[in-house]
Amino acid sequence: MFGDMMGMMGKIKEAQQKAEDTKKRLETVYIDEKSSDNLMAVTVSVAGAVKKIDINDELLSDKEQLEDYLILTLNKALARAKSSYDQELAAVAKEGMPAIPGLDMFK
């Protein structure tokens, strides 16, 4: 009985380490997003950090338009980043969880 428990605890600890390693790796994976007319491009990490913003000179003359472009393009990029982040961590969690009777939430 205790052997099984120790084995499960080891698997849980291993799954936690894999999740931490995945989080660190995702800080270096990037998502590029452009506005529909290519006047703005942003790059964000899958972990959610903004890394780069490219703005076409055409947008610099209208502050309100520039703000709208920033909001829309960043939100699209961050939504894609969050989706990728969640999928990666869910895969690690599913892979690393031991089979515990009665707990089948990761199946």
PDB file of N, CA, C and O in Angstrom, residues 9-87:
ATOM      1  N   MET A   9       3.225   9.613  -5.293  1.00  0.00           N
ATOM      2  CA  MET A   9       3.814  10.890  -4.872  1.00  0.00           C
ATOM      3  C   MET A   9       4.999  11.250  -5.780  1.00  0.00           C
ATOM      4  O   MET A   9       5.167  12.412  -6.141  1.00  0.00           O
ATOM      5  N   GLY A  10       5.776  10.251  -6.139  1.00  0.00           N
ATOM      6  CA  GLY A  10       6.898  10.488  -7.047  1.00  0.00           C
ATOM      7  C   GLY A  10       6.416  10.964  -8.406  1.00  0.00           C
ATOM      8  O   GLY A  10       7.007  11.879  -9.000  1.00  0.00           O
ATOM      9  N   LYS A  11       5.341  10.352  -8.900  1.00  0.00           N
ATOM     10  CA  LYS A  11       4.794  10.758 -10.198  1.00  0.00           C
ATOM     11  C   LYS A  11       4.223  12.175 -10.135  1.00  0.00           C
ATOM     12  O   LYS A  11       4.359  12.940 -11.082  1.00  0.00           O
ATOM     13  N   ILE A  12       3.600  12.510  -9.035  1.00  0.00           N
ATOM     14  CA  ILE A  12       3.047  13.862  -8.885  1.00  0.00           C
ATOM     15  C   ILE A  12       4.182  14.879  -8.854  1.00  0.00           C
ATOM     16  O   ILE A  12       4.112  15.916  -9.512  1.00  0.00           O
ATOM     17  N   LYS A  13       5.235  14.572  -8.131  1.00  0.00           N
ATOM     18  CA  LYS A  13       6.387  15.483  -8.058  1.00  0.00           C
ATOM     19  C   LYS A  13       7.023  15.635  -9.449  1.00  0.00           C
ATOM     20  O   LYS A  13       7.391  16.734  -9.856  1.00  0.00           O
ATOM     21  N   GLU A  14       7.117  14.537 -10.178  1.00  0.00           N
ATOM     22  CA  GLU A  14       7.663  14.573 -11.540  1.00  0.00           C
ATOM     23  C   GLU A  14       6.773  15.414 -12.457  1.00  0.00           C
ATOM     24  O   GLU A  14       7.260  16.211 -13.260  1.00  0.00           O
ATOM     25  N   ALA A  15       5.459  15.290 -12.309  1.00  0.00           N
ATOM     26  CA  ALA A  15       4.518  16.074 -13.109  1.00  0.00           C
ATOM     27  C   ALA A  15       4.652  17.564 -12.782  1.00  0.00           C
ATOM     28  O   ALA A  15       4.611  18.406 -13.681  1.00  0.00           O
ATOM     29  N   GLN A  16       4.838  17.883 -11.507  1.00  0.00           N
ATOM     30  CA  GLN A  16       5.023  19.285 -11.113  1.00  0.00           C
ATOM     31  C   GLN A  16       6.291  19.860 -11.743  1.00  0.00           C
ATOM     32  O   GLN A  16       6.298  20.994 -12.218  1.00  0.00           O
ATOM     33  N   GLN A  17       7.361  19.069 -11.753  1.00  0.00           N
ATOM     34  CA  GLN A  17       8.618  19.533 -12.342  1.00  0.00           C
ATOM     35  C   GLN A  17       8.457  19.732 -13.852  1.00  0.00           C
ATOM     36  O   GLN A  17       8.940  20.716 -14.405  1.00  0.00           O
ATOM     37  N   LYS A  18       7.746  18.817 -14.507  1.00  0.00           N
ATOM     38  CA  LYS A  18       7.512  18.966 -15.948  1.00  0.00           C
ATOM     39  C   LYS A  18       6.697  20.220 -16.231  1.00  0.00           C
ATOM     40  O   LYS A  18       6.947  20.925 -17.200  1.00  0.00           O
ATOM     41  N   ALA A  19       5.712  20.505 -15.383  1.00  0.00           N
ATOM     42  CA  ALA A  19       4.895  21.708 -15.567  1.00  0.00           C
ATOM     43  C   ALA A  19       5.758  22.959 -15.411  1.00  0.00           C
ATOM     44  O   ALA A  19       5.646  23.897 -16.211  1.00  0.00           O
ATOM     45  N   GLU A  20       6.627  22.981 -14.422  1.00  0.00           N
ATOM     46  CA  GLU A  20       7.525  24.132 -14.234  1.00  0.00           C
ATOM     47  C   GLU A  20       8.470  24.287 -15.420  1.00  0.00           C
ATOM     48  O   GLU A  20       8.713  25.399 -15.891  1.00  0.00           O
ATOM     49  N   ASP A  21       9.019  23.177 -15.895  1.00  0.00           N
ATOM     50  CA  ASP A  21       9.914  23.220 -17.059  1.00  0.00           C
ATOM     51  C   ASP A  21       9.167  23.734 -18.291  1.00  0.00           C
ATOM     52  O   ASP A  21       9.708  24.515 -19.070  1.00  0.00           O
ATOM     53  N   THR A  22       7.932  23.297 -18.451  1.00  0.00           N
ATOM     54  CA  THR A  22       7.123  23.742 -19.585  1.00  0.00           C
ATOM     55  C   THR A  22       6.846  25.236 -19.485  1.00  0.00           C
ATOM     56  O   THR A  22       6.938  25.960 -20.481  1.00  0.00           O
ATOM     57  N   LYS A  23       6.525  25.732 -18.304  1.00  0.00           N
ATOM     58  CA  LYS A  23       6.286  27.168 -18.120  1.00  0.00           C
ATOM     59  C   LYS A  23       7.518  27.983 -18.508  1.00  0.00           C
ATOM     60  O   LYS A  23       7.397  29.014 -19.179  1.00  0.00           O
ATOM     61  N   LYS A  24       8.689  27.525 -18.103  1.00  0.00           N
ATOM     62  CA  LYS A  24       9.931  28.235 -18.457  1.00  0.00           C
ATOM     63  C   LYS A  24      10.158  28.212 -19.960  1.00  0.00           C
ATOM     64  O   LYS A  24      10.559  29.201 -20.558  1.00  0.00           O
ATOM     65  N   ARG A  25       9.904  27.058 -20.574  1.00  0.00           N
ATOM     66  CA  ARG A  25      10.094  26.933 -22.022  1.00  0.00           C
ATOM     67  C   ARG A  25       9.137  27.856 -22.774  1.00  0.00           C
ATOM     68  O   ARG A  25       9.508  28.486 -23.764  1.00  0.00           O
ATOM     69  N   LEU A  26       7.913  27.980 -22.281  1.00  0.00           N
ATOM     70  CA  LEU A  26       6.914  28.800 -22.957  1.00  0.00           C
ATOM     71  C   LEU A  26       7.240  30.292 -22.895  1.00  0.00           C
ATOM     72  O   LEU A  26       6.717  31.074 -23.676  1.00  0.00           O
ATOM     73  N   GLU A  27       8.127  30.680 -21.990  1.00  0.00           N
ATOM     74  CA  GLU A  27       8.584  32.072 -21.957  1.00  0.00           C
ATOM     75  C   GLU A  27       9.415  32.405 -23.192  1.00  0.00           C
ATOM     76  O   GLU A  27       9.608  33.570 -23.513  1.00  0.00           O
ATOM     77  N   THR A  28       9.908  31.379 -23.879  1.00  0.00           N
ATOM     78  CA  THR A  28      10.763  31.599 -25.053  1.00  0.00           C
ATOM     79  C   THR A  28      10.071  31.220 -26.366  1.00  0.00           C
ATOM     80  O   THR A  28      10.699  31.232 -27.419  1.00  0.00           O
ATOM     81  N   VAL A  29       8.788  30.873 -26.295  1.00  0.00           N
ATOM     82  CA  VAL A  29       8.008  30.554 -27.494  1.00  0.00           C
ATOM     83  C   VAL A  29       7.157  31.785 -27.807  1.00  0.00           C
ATOM     84  O   VAL A  29       6.491  32.325 -26.924  1.00  0.00           O
ATOM     85  N   TYR A  30       7.194  32.225 -29.069  1.00  0.00           N
ATOM     86  CA  TYR A  30       6.555  33.493 -29.427  1.00  0.00           C
ATOM     87  C   TYR A  30       5.413  33.326 -30.416  1.00  0.00           C
ATOM     88  O   TYR A  30       5.417  32.426 -31.245  1.00  0.00           O
ATOM     89  N   ILE A  31       4.453  34.230 -30.304  1.00  0.00           N
ATOM     90  CA  ILE A  31       3.302  34.309 -31.206  1.00  0.00           C
ATOM     91  C   ILE A  31       3.396  35.661 -31.917  1.00  0.00           C
ATOM     92  O   ILE A  31       3.562  36.694 -31.276  1.00  0.00           O
ATOM     93  N   ASP A  32       3.306  35.629 -33.233  1.00  0.00           N
ATOM     94  CA  ASP A  32       3.270  36.861 -34.027  1.00  0.00           C
ATOM     95  C   ASP A  32       1.837  37.097 -34.477  1.00  0.00           C
ATOM     96  O   ASP A  32       1.150  36.166 -34.909  1.00  0.00           O
ATOM     97  N   GLU A  33       1.402  38.331 -34.381  1.00  0.00           N
ATOM     98  CA  GLU A  33       0.051  38.696 -34.813  1.00  0.00           C
ATOM     99  C   GLU A  33       0.132  40.020 -35.554  1.00  0.00           C
ATOM    100  O   GLU A  33       0.893  40.904 -35.187  1.00  0.00           O
ATOM    101  N   LYS A  34      -0.662  40.128 -36.629  1.00  0.00           N
ATOM    102  CA  LYS A  34      -0.719  41.356 -37.421  1.00  0.00           C
ATOM    103  C   LYS A  34      -2.150  41.863 -37.476  1.00  0.00           C
ATOM    104  O   LYS A  34      -3.096  41.079 -37.385  1.00  0.00           O
ATOM    105  N   SER A  35      -2.283  43.167 -37.667  1.00  0.00           N
ATOM    106  CA  SER A  35      -3.615  43.722 -37.900  1.00  0.00           C
ATOM    107  C   SER A  35      -4.072  43.241 -39.273  1.00  0.00           C
ATOM    108  O   SER A  35      -3.254  42.828 -40.104  1.00  0.00           O
ATOM    109  N   SER A  36      -5.352  43.317 -39.535  1.00  0.00           N
ATOM    110  CA  SER A  36      -5.886  42.789 -40.799  1.00  0.00           C
ATOM    111  C   SER A  36      -5.311  43.498 -42.019  1.00  0.00           C
ATOM    112  O   SER A  36      -5.214  42.901 -43.093  1.00  0.00           O
ATOM    113  N   ASP A  37      -4.893  44.738 -41.866  1.00  0.00           N
ATOM    114  CA  ASP A  37      -4.314  45.474 -43.003  1.00  0.00           C
ATOM    115  C   ASP A  37      -2.786  45.574 -42.925  1.00  0.00           C
ATOM    116  O   ASP A  37      -2.176  46.331 -43.669  1.00  0.00           O
ATOM    117  N   ASN A  38      -2.196  44.831 -42.013  1.00  0.00           N
ATOM    118  CA  ASN A  38      -0.740  44.759 -41.836  1.00  0.00           C
ATOM    119  C   ASN A  38      -0.089  46.085 -41.435  1.00  0.00           C
ATOM    120  O   ASN A  38       1.114  46.269 -41.633  1.00  0.00           O
ATOM    121  N   LEU A  39      -0.846  47.003 -40.862  1.00  0.00           N
ATOM    122  CA  LEU A  39      -0.268  48.272 -40.415  1.00  0.00           C
ATOM    123  C   LEU A  39       0.379  48.152 -39.036  1.00  0.00           C
ATOM    124  O   LEU A  39       1.141  49.024 -38.628  1.00  0.00           O
ATOM    125  N   MET A  40       0.090  47.063 -38.344  1.00  0.00           N
ATOM    126  CA  MET A  40       0.695  46.833 -37.035  1.00  0.00           C
ATOM    127  C   MET A  40       0.974  45.350 -36.874  1.00  0.00           C
ATOM    128  O   MET A  40       0.196  44.509 -37.313  1.00  0.00           O
ATOM    129  N   ALA A  41       2.100  45.063 -36.228  1.00  0.00           N
ATOM    130  CA  ALA A  41       2.454  43.686 -35.905  1.00  0.00           C
ATOM    131  C   ALA A  41       2.981  43.648 -34.479  1.00  0.00           C
ATOM    132  O   ALA A  41       3.682  44.571 -34.043  1.00  0.00           O
ATOM    133  N   VAL A  42       2.619  42.611 -33.755  1.00  0.00           N
ATOM    134  CA  VAL A  42       3.106  42.435 -32.396  1.00  0.00           C
ATOM    135  C   VAL A  42       3.640  41.019 -32.232  1.00  0.00           C
ATOM    136  O   VAL A  42       3.216  40.094 -32.932  1.00  0.00           O
ATOM    137  N   THR A  43       4.562  40.891 -31.304  1.00  0.00           N
ATOM    138  CA  THR A  43       5.088  39.583 -30.925  1.00  0.00           C
ATOM    139  C   THR A  43       4.961  39.469 -29.421  1.00  0.00           C
ATOM    140  O   THR A  43       5.381  40.365 -28.686  1.00  0.00           O
ATOM    141  N   VAL A  44       4.353  38.370 -28.970  1.00  0.00           N
ATOM    142  CA  VAL A  44       4.210  38.106 -27.539  1.00  0.00           C
ATOM    143  C   VAL A  44       4.714  36.698 -27.256  1.00  0.00           C
ATOM    144  O   VAL A  44       4.692  35.829 -28.122  1.00  0.00           O
ATOM    145  N   SER A  45       5.179  36.494 -26.028  1.00  0.00           N
ATOM    146  CA  SER A  45       5.547  35.139 -25.635  1.00  0.00           C
ATOM    147  C   SER A  45       4.272  34.387 -25.292  1.00  0.00           C
ATOM    148  O   SER A  45       3.255  34.993 -24.939  1.00  0.00           O
ATOM    149  N   VAL A  46       4.337  33.074 -25.368  1.00  0.00           N
ATOM    150  CA  VAL A  46       3.179  32.263 -25.008  1.00  0.00           C
ATOM    151  C   VAL A  46       2.864  32.460 -23.523  1.00  0.00           C
ATOM    152  O   VAL A  46       1.719  32.346 -23.108  1.00  0.00           O
ATOM    153  N   ALA A  47       3.864  32.846 -22.745  1.00  0.00           N
ATOM    154  CA  ALA A  47       3.644  33.135 -21.329  1.00  0.00           C
ATOM    155  C   ALA A  47       2.974  34.488 -21.114  1.00  0.00           C
ATOM    156  O   ALA A  47       2.620  34.842 -19.996  1.00  0.00           O
ATOM    157  N   GLY A  48       2.789  35.290 -22.187  1.00  0.00           N
ATOM    158  CA  GLY A  48       2.012  36.517 -22.098  1.00  0.00           C
ATOM    159  C   GLY A  48       2.791  37.812 -22.067  1.00  0.00           C
ATOM    160  O   GLY A  48       2.196  38.867 -21.889  1.00  0.00           O
ATOM    161  N   ALA A  49       4.099  37.773 -22.254  1.00  0.00           N
ATOM    162  CA  ALA A  49       4.886  39.008 -22.244  1.00  0.00           C
ATOM    163  C   ALA A  49       4.953  39.601 -23.648  1.00  0.00           C
ATOM    164  O   ALA A  49       5.187  38.884 -24.618  1.00  0.00           O
ATOM    165  N   VAL A  50       4.748  40.914 -23.759  1.00  0.00           N
ATOM    166  CA  VAL A  50       4.871  41.592 -25.043  1.00  0.00           C
ATOM    167  C   VAL A  50       6.355  41.755 -25.334  1.00  0.00           C
ATOM    168  O   VAL A  50       7.107  42.285 -24.517  1.00  0.00           O
ATOM    169  N   LYS A  51       6.792  41.283 -26.497  1.00  0.00           N
ATOM    170  CA  LYS A  51       8.208  41.325 -26.851  1.00  0.00           C
ATOM    171  C   LYS A  51       8.531  42.372 -27.901  1.00  0.00           C
ATOM    172  O   LYS A  51       9.615  42.929 -27.920  1.00  0.00           O
ATOM    173  N   LYS A  52       7.587  42.626 -28.816  1.00  0.00           N
ATOM    174  CA  LYS A  52       7.888  43.541 -29.914  1.00  0.00           C
ATOM    175  C   LYS A  52       6.592  44.114 -30.473  1.00  0.00           C
ATOM    176  O   LYS A  52       5.579  43.420 -30.553  1.00  0.00           O
ATOM    177  N   ILE A  53       6.649  45.396 -30.847  1.00  0.00           N
ATOM    178  CA  ILE A  53       5.524  46.052 -31.512  1.00  0.00           C
ATOM    179  C   ILE A  53       6.086  46.815 -32.702  1.00  0.00           C
ATOM    180  O   ILE A  53       6.998  47.628 -32.541  1.00  0.00           O
ATOM    181  N   ASP A  54       5.552  46.536 -33.897  1.00  0.00           N
ATOM    182  CA  ASP A  54       5.929  47.261 -35.110  1.00  0.00           C
ATOM    183  C   ASP A  54       4.720  48.062 -35.573  1.00  0.00           C
ATOM    184  O   ASP A  54       3.641  47.505 -35.773  1.00  0.00           O
ATOM    185  N   ILE A  55       4.931  49.368 -35.736  1.00  0.00           N
ATOM    186  CA  ILE A  55       3.835  50.264 -36.116  1.00  0.00           C
ATOM    187  C   ILE A  55       4.193  50.943 -37.429  1.00  0.00           C
ATOM    188  O   ILE A  55       5.259  51.560 -37.553  1.00  0.00           O
ATOM    189  N   ASN A  56       3.304  50.843 -38.402  1.00  0.00           N
ATOM    190  CA  ASN A  56       3.480  51.529 -39.675  1.00  0.00           C
ATOM    191  C   ASN A  56       3.362  53.036 -39.440  1.00  0.00           C
ATOM    192  O   ASN A  56       2.514  53.489 -38.668  1.00  0.00           O
ATOM    193  N   ASP A  57       4.200  53.802 -40.115  1.00  0.00           N
ATOM    194  CA  ASP A  57       4.198  55.263 -39.945  1.00  0.00           C
ATOM    195  C   ASP A  57       2.824  55.887 -40.192  1.00  0.00           C
ATOM    196  O   ASP A  57       2.496  56.920 -39.617  1.00  0.00           O
ATOM    197  N   GLU A  58       2.026  55.250 -41.027  1.00  0.00           N
ATOM    198  CA  GLU A  58       0.689  55.757 -41.337  1.00  0.00           C
ATOM    199  C   GLU A  58      -0.173  55.904 -40.082  1.00  0.00           C
ATOM    200  O   GLU A  58      -1.031  56.785 -39.997  1.00  0.00           O
ATOM    201  N   LEU A  59       0.064  55.062 -39.095  1.00  0.00           N
ATOM    202  CA  LEU A  59      -0.742  55.094 -37.871  1.00  0.00           C
ATOM    203  C   LEU A  59      -0.292  56.170 -36.886  1.00  0.00           C
ATOM    204  O   LEU A  59      -1.024  56.503 -35.958  1.00  0.00           O
ATOM    205  N   LEU A  60       0.880  56.728 -37.081  1.00  0.00           N
ATOM    206  CA  LEU A  60       1.425  57.672 -36.108  1.00  0.00           C
ATOM    207  C   LEU A  60       0.721  59.024 -36.108  1.00  0.00           C
ATOM    208  O   LEU A  60       0.846  59.783 -35.147  1.00  0.00           O
ATOM    209  N   SER A  61      -0.028  59.322 -37.134  1.00  0.00           N
ATOM    210  CA  SER A  61      -0.688  60.630 -37.219  1.00  0.00           C
ATOM    211  C   SER A  61      -2.028  60.687 -36.493  1.00  0.00           C
ATOM    212  O   SER A  61      -2.575  61.764 -36.290  1.00  0.00           O
ATOM    213  N   ASP A  62      -2.565  59.532 -36.105  1.00  0.00           N
ATOM    214  CA  ASP A  62      -3.875  59.498 -35.460  1.00  0.00           C
ATOM    215  C   ASP A  62      -3.777  58.692 -34.163  1.00  0.00           C
ATOM    216  O   ASP A  62      -3.783  57.453 -34.171  1.00  0.00           O
ATOM    217  N   LYS A  63      -3.679  59.399 -33.043  1.00  0.00           N
ATOM    218  CA  LYS A  63      -3.498  58.755 -31.740  1.00  0.00           C
ATOM    219  C   LYS A  63      -4.618  57.761 -31.429  1.00  0.00           C
ATOM    220  O   LYS A  63      -4.362  56.635 -30.983  1.00  0.00           O
ATOM    221  N   GLU A  64      -5.857  58.140 -31.651  1.00  0.00           N
ATOM    222  CA  GLU A  64      -6.985  57.266 -31.339  1.00  0.00           C
ATOM    223  C   GLU A  64      -6.953  55.988 -32.178  1.00  0.00           C
ATOM    224  O   GLU A  64      -7.191  54.891 -31.668  1.00  0.00           O
ATOM    225  N   GLN A  65      -6.656  56.137 -33.448  1.00  0.00           N
ATOM    226  CA  GLN A  65      -6.566  54.968 -34.322  1.00  0.00           C
ATOM    227  C   GLN A  65      -5.420  54.058 -33.872  1.00  0.00           C
ATOM    228  O   GLN A  65      -5.567  52.837 -33.834  1.00  0.00           O
ATOM    229  N   LEU A  66      -4.294  54.647 -33.520  1.00  0.00           N
ATOM    230  CA  LEU A  66      -3.151  53.868 -33.040  1.00  0.00           C
ATOM    231  C   LEU A  66      -3.513  53.085 -31.784  1.00  0.00           C
ATOM    232  O   LEU A  66      -3.205  51.892 -31.667  1.00  0.00           O
ATOM    233  N   GLU A  67      -4.187  53.733 -30.861  1.00  0.00           N
ATOM    234  CA  GLU A  67      -4.610  53.052 -29.640  1.00  0.00           C
ATOM    235  C   GLU A  67      -5.541  51.885 -29.950  1.00  0.00           C
ATOM    236  O   GLU A  67      -5.410  50.791 -29.378  1.00  0.00           O
ATOM    237  N   ASP A  68      -6.487  52.098 -30.881  1.00  0.00           N
ATOM    238  CA  ASP A  68      -7.404  51.019 -31.272  1.00  0.00           C
ATOM    239  C   ASP A  68      -6.642  49.839 -31.867  1.00  0.00           C
ATOM    240  O   ASP A  68      -6.924  48.681 -31.554  1.00  0.00           O
ATOM    241  N   TYR A  69      -5.686  50.134 -32.745  1.00  0.00           N
ATOM    242  CA  TYR A  69      -4.880  49.084 -33.351  1.00  0.00           C
ATOM    243  C   TYR A  69      -4.102  48.308 -32.294  1.00  0.00           C
ATOM    244  O   TYR A  69      -4.027  47.080 -32.343  1.00  0.00           O
ATOM    245  N   LEU A  70      -3.504  49.035 -31.361  1.00  0.00           N
ATOM    246  CA  LEU A  70      -2.751  48.373 -30.294  1.00  0.00           C
ATOM    247  C   LEU A  70      -3.641  47.434 -29.485  1.00  0.00           C
ATOM    248  O   LEU A  70      -3.284  46.279 -29.241  1.00  0.00           O
ATOM    249  N   ILE A  71      -4.785  47.920 -29.085  1.00  0.00           N
ATOM    250  CA  ILE A  71      -5.699  47.112 -28.277  1.00  0.00           C
ATOM    251  C   ILE A  71      -6.140  45.865 -29.035  1.00  0.00           C
ATOM    252  O   ILE A  71      -6.058  44.742 -28.522  1.00  0.00           O
ATOM    253  N   LEU A  72      -6.606  46.038 -30.260  1.00  0.00           N
ATOM    254  CA  LEU A  72      -7.109  44.898 -31.033  1.00  0.00           C
ATOM    255  C   LEU A  72      -6.017  43.875 -31.330  1.00  0.00           C
ATOM    256  O   LEU A  72      -6.209  42.668 -31.141  1.00  0.00           O
ATOM    257  N   THR A  73      -4.869  44.344 -31.790  1.00  0.00           N
ATOM    258  CA  THR A  73      -3.803  43.427 -32.191  1.00  0.00           C
ATOM    259  C   THR A  73      -3.193  42.729 -30.984  1.00  0.00           C
ATOM    260  O   THR A  73      -2.956  41.514 -31.018  1.00  0.00           O
ATOM    261  N   LEU A  74      -2.967  43.458 -29.908  1.00  0.00           N
ATOM    262  CA  LEU A  74      -2.434  42.829 -28.695  1.00  0.00           C
ATOM    263  C   LEU A  74      -3.416  41.827 -28.101  1.00  0.00           C
ATOM    264  O   LEU A  74      -3.010  40.734 -27.682  1.00  0.00           O
ATOM    265  N   ASN A  75      -4.695  42.165 -28.081  1.00  0.00           N
ATOM    266  CA  ASN A  75      -5.679  41.224 -27.540  1.00  0.00           C
ATOM    267  C   ASN A  75      -5.744  39.938 -28.360  1.00  0.00           C
ATOM    268  O   ASN A  75      -5.870  38.846 -27.797  1.00  0.00           O
ATOM    269  N   LYS A  76      -5.669  40.043 -29.683  1.00  0.00           N
ATOM    270  CA  LYS A  76      -5.658  38.837 -30.524  1.00  0.00           C
ATOM    271  C   LYS A  76      -4.429  37.990 -30.221  1.00  0.00           C
ATOM    272  O   LYS A  76      -4.521  36.773 -30.076  1.00  0.00           O
ATOM    273  N   ALA A  77      -3.265  38.623 -30.125  1.00  0.00           N
ATOM    274  CA  ALA A  77      -2.032  37.890 -29.853  1.00  0.00           C
ATOM    275  C   ALA A  77      -2.064  37.248 -28.474  1.00  0.00           C
ATOM    276  O   ALA A  77      -1.682  36.080 -28.311  1.00  0.00           O
ATOM    277  N   LEU A  78      -2.521  37.985 -27.478  1.00  0.00           N
ATOM    278  CA  LEU A  78      -2.564  37.443 -26.119  1.00  0.00           C
ATOM    279  C   LEU A  78      -3.586  36.314 -25.979  1.00  0.00           C
ATOM    280  O   LEU A  78      -3.366  35.362 -25.229  1.00  0.00           O
ATOM    281  N   ALA A  79      -4.684  36.382 -26.707  1.00  0.00           N
ATOM    282  CA  ALA A  79      -5.664  35.289 -26.690  1.00  0.00           C
ATOM    283  C   ALA A  79      -5.061  34.018 -27.287  1.00  0.00           C
ATOM    284  O   ALA A  79      -5.248  32.919 -26.743  1.00  0.00           O
ATOM    285  N   ARG A  80      -4.340  34.171 -28.393  1.00  0.00           N
ATOM    286  CA  ARG A  80      -3.666  33.009 -28.989  1.00  0.00           C
ATOM    287  C   ARG A  80      -2.600  32.457 -28.050  1.00  0.00           C
ATOM    288  O   ARG A  80      -2.444  31.238 -27.911  1.00  0.00           O
ATOM    289  N   ALA A  81      -1.863  33.349 -27.386  1.00  0.00           N
ATOM    290  CA  ALA A  81      -0.822  32.924 -26.450  1.00  0.00           C
ATOM    291  C   ALA A  81      -1.431  32.149 -25.286  1.00  0.00           C
ATOM    292  O   ALA A  81      -0.926  31.098 -24.895  1.00  0.00           O
ATOM    293  N   LYS A  82      -2.528  32.659 -24.735  1.00  0.00           N
ATOM    294  CA  LYS A  82      -3.177  31.980 -23.609  1.00  0.00           C
ATOM    295  C   LYS A  82      -3.679  30.597 -24.014  1.00  0.00           C
ATOM    296  O   LYS A  82      -3.528  29.628 -23.268  1.00  0.00           O
ATOM    297  N   SER A  83      -4.246  30.501 -25.190  1.00  0.00           N
ATOM    298  CA  SER A  83      -4.729  29.215 -25.676  1.00  0.00           C
ATOM    299  C   SER A  83      -3.573  28.214 -25.795  1.00  0.00           C
ATOM    300  O   SER A  83      -3.683  27.073 -25.341  1.00  0.00           O
ATOM    301  N   SER A  84      -2.474  28.646 -26.370  1.00  0.00           N
ATOM    302  CA  SER A  84      -1.300  27.769 -26.505  1.00  0.00           C
ATOM    303  C   SER A  84      -0.755  27.371 -25.143  1.00  0.00           C
ATOM    304  O   SER A  84      -0.411  26.209 -24.905  1.00  0.00           O
ATOM    305  N   TYR A  85      -0.671  28.328 -24.238  1.00  0.00           N
ATOM    306  CA  TYR A  85      -0.172  28.085 -22.885  1.00  0.00           C
ATOM    307  C   TYR A  85      -1.038  27.041 -22.179  1.00  0.00           C
ATOM    308  O   TYR A  85      -0.533  26.072 -21.612  1.00  0.00           O
ATOM    309  N   ASP A  86      -2.349  27.250 -22.228  1.00  0.00           N
ATOM    310  CA  ASP A  86      -3.278  26.329 -21.576  1.00  0.00           C
ATOM    311  C   ASP A  86      -3.192  24.925 -22.164  1.00  0.00           C
ATOM    312  O   ASP A  86      -3.209  23.934 -21.437  1.00  0.00           O
ATOM    313  N   GLN A  87      -3.087  24.825 -23.487  1.00  0.00           N
ATOM    314  CA  GLN A  87      -2.992  23.521 -24.135  1.00  0.00           C
ATOM    315  C   GLN A  87      -1.712  22.791 -23.737  1.00  0.00           C
ATOM    316  O   GLN A  87      -1.732  21.593 -23.467  1.00  0.00           O
TER     317      GLN A  87
END
